[in-house]
PDB file of C-alpha atoms in Angstrom:
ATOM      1  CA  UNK A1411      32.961  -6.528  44.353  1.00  0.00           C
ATOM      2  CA  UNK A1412      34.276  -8.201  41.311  1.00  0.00           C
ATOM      3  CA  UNK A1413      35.843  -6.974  38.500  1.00  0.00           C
ATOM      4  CA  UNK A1414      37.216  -8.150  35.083  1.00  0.00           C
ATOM      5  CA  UNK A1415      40.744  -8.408  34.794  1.00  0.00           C
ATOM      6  CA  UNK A1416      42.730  -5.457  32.523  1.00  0.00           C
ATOM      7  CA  UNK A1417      43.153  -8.536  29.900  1.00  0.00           C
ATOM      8  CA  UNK A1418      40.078  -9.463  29.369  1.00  0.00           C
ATOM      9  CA  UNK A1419      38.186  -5.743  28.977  1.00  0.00           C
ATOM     10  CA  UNK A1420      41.201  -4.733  26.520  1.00  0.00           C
ATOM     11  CA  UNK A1421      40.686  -7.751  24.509  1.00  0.00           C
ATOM     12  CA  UNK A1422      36.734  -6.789  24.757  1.00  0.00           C
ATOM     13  CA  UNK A1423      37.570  -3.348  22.629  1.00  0.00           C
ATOM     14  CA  UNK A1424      38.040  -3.887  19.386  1.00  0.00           C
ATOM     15  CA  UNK A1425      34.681  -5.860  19.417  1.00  0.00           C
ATOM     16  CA  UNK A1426      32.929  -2.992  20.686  1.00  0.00           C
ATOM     17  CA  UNK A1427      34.310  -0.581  18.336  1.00  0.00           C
ATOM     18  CA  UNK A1428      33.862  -3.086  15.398  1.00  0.00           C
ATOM     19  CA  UNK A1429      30.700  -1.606  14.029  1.00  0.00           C
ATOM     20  CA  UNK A1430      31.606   1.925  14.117  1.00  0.00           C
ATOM     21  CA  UNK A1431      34.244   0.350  11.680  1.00  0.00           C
ATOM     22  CA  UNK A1432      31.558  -0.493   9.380  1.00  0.00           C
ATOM     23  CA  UNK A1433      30.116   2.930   9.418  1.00  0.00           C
ATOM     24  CA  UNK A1434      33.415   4.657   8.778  1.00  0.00           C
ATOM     25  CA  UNK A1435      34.347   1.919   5.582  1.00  0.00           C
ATOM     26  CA  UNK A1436      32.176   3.811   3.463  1.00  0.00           C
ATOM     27  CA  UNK A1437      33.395   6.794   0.973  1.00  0.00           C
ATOM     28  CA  UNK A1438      33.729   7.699  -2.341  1.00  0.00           C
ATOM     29  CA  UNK A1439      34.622   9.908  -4.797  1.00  0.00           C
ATOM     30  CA  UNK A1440      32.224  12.487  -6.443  1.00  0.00           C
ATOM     31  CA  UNK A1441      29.587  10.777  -3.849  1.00  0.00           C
ATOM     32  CA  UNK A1442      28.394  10.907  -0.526  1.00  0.00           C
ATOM     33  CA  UNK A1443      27.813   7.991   1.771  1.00  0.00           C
ATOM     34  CA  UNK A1444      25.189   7.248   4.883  1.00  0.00           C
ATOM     35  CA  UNK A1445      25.489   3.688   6.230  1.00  0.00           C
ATOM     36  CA  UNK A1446      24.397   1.485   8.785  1.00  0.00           C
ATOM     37  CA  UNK A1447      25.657  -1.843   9.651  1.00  0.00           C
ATOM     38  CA  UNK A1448      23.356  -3.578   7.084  1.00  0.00           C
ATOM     39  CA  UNK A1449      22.522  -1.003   4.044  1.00  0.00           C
ATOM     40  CA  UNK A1450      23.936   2.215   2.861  1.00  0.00           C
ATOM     41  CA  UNK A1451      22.459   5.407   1.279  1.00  0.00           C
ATOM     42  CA  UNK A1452      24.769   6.630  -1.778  1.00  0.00           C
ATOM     43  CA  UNK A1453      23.878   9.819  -3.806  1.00  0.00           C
ATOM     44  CA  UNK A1454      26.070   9.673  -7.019  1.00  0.00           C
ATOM     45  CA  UNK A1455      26.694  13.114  -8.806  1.00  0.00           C
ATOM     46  CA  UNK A1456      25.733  12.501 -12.325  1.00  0.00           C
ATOM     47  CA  UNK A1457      28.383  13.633 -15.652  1.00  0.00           C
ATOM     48  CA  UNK A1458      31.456  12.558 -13.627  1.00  0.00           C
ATOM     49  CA  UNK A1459      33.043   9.292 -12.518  1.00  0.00           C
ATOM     50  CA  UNK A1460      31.123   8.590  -9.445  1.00  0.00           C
ATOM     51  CA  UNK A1461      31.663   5.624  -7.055  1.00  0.00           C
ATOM     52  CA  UNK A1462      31.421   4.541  -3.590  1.00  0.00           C
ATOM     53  CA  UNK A1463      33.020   1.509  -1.320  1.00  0.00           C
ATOM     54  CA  UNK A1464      30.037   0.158   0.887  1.00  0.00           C
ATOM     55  CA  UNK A1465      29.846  -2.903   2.699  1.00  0.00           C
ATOM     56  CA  UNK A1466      33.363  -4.164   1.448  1.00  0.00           C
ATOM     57  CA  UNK A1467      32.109  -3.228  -2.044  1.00  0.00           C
ATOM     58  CA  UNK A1468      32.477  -0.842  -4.858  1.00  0.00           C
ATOM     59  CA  UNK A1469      29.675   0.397  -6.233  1.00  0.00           C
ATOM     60  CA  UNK A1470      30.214   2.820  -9.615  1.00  0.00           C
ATOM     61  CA  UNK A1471      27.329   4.952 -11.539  1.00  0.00           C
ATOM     62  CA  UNK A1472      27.579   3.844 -15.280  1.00  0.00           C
ATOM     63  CA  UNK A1473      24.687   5.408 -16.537  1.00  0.00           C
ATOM     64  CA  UNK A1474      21.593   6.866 -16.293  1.00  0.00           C
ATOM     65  CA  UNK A1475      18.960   6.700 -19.469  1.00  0.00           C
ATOM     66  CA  UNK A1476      15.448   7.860 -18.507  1.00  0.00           C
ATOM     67  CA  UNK A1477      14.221   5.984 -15.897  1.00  0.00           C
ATOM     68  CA  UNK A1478      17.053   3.311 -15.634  1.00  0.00           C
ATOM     69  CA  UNK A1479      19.697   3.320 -13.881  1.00  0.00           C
ATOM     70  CA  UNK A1480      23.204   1.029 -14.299  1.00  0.00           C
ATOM     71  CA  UNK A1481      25.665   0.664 -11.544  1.00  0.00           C
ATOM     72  CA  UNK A1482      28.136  -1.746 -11.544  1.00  0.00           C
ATOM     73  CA  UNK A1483      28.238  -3.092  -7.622  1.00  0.00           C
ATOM     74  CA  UNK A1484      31.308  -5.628  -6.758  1.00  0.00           C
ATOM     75  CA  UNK A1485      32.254  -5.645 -10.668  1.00  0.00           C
ATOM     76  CA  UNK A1486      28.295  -6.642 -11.533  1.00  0.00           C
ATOM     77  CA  UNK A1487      26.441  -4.536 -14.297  1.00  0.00           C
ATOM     78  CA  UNK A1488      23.053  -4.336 -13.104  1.00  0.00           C
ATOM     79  CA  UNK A1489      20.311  -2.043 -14.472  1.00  0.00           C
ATOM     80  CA  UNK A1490      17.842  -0.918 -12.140  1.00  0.00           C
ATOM     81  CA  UNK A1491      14.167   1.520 -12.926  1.00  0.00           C
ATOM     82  CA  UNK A1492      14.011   4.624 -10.891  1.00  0.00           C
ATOM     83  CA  UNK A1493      11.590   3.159  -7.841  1.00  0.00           C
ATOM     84  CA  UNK A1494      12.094  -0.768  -8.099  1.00  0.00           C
ATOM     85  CA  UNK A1495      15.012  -2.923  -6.791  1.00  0.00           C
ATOM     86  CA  UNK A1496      17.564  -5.876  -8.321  1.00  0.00           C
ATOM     87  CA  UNK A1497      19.883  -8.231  -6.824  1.00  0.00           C
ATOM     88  CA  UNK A1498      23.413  -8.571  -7.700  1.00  0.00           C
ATOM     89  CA  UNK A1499      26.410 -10.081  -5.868  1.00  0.00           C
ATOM     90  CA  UNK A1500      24.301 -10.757  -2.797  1.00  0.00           C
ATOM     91  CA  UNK A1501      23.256  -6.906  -2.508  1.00  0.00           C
ATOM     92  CA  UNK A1502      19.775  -5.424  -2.994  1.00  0.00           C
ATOM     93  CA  UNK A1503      20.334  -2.718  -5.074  1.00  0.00           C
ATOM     94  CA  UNK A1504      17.319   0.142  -5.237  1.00  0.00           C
ATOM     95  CA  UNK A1505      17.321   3.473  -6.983  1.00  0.00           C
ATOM     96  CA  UNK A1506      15.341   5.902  -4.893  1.00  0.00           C
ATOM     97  CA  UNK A1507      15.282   8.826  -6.836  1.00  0.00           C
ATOM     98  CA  UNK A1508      16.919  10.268 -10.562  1.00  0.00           C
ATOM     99  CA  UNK A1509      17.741  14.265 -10.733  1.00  0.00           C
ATOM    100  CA  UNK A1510      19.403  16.274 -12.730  1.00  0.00           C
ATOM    101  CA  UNK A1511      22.339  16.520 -10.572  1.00  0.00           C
ATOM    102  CA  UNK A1512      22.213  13.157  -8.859  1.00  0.00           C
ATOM    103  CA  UNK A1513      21.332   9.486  -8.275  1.00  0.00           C
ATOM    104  CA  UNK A1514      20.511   8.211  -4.805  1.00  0.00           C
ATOM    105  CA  UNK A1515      20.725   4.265  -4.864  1.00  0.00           C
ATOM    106  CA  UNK A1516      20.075   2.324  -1.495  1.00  0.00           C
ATOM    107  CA  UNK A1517      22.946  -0.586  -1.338  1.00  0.00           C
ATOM    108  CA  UNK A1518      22.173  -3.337   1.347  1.00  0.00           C
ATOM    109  CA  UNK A1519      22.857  -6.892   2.740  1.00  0.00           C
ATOM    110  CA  UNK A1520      20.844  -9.635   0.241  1.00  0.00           C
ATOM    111  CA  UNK A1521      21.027 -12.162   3.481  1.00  0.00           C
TER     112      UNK A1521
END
């Protein structure tokens, strides 16, 4: 029987932990996060400073008027409609729903 040599399965490691790294790089502050390795979930509270850091990005609630939405993702202003998507920075940006209390915006990989 064969086996791999101690060098070569430490060296293996970090690779295999590497996207549970990506899951844990997300956070924020009055927001919570769900992410997988390609899009993340991000319900903003609304009247406070809300942001998040997704994908190697921060992504900040500016404002919300009606049925539009602004966020400024990786230092981009974009406006999005409650419903519909944008681009910015190489993200699609889409605003899934608009309450009282909250925004949820999906954030994920343009490419």
């Amino acid at each position: 029987m064969t086996s791999f040599p101690l060098r070569r399965k430490l060296a293996v490691v970090p690779f295999a932990l590497l996207p549970l790294g990506a899951l844990a790089a997300c956070g924020g502050e009055n927001s919570k996060t769900s992410c997988d390795v390609n899009s993340c979930t991000v319900t903003f509270d609304r009247g406070v400073d809300a942001s998040a850091s997704v994908l190697g990005v921060k992504a900040e609630l500016v404002k919300v008027q009606g049925e539009m939405v602004t966020l400024k993702v990786a230092g981009q202003t974009v406006t999005v409609p409650v419903g519909d998507g944008e681009q910015a920075e190489g993200f699609n940006i889409s605003v899934q729903s608009v309450t009282q209390d909250n925004v949820v915006v999906k954030i994920s990989n343009a490419g």
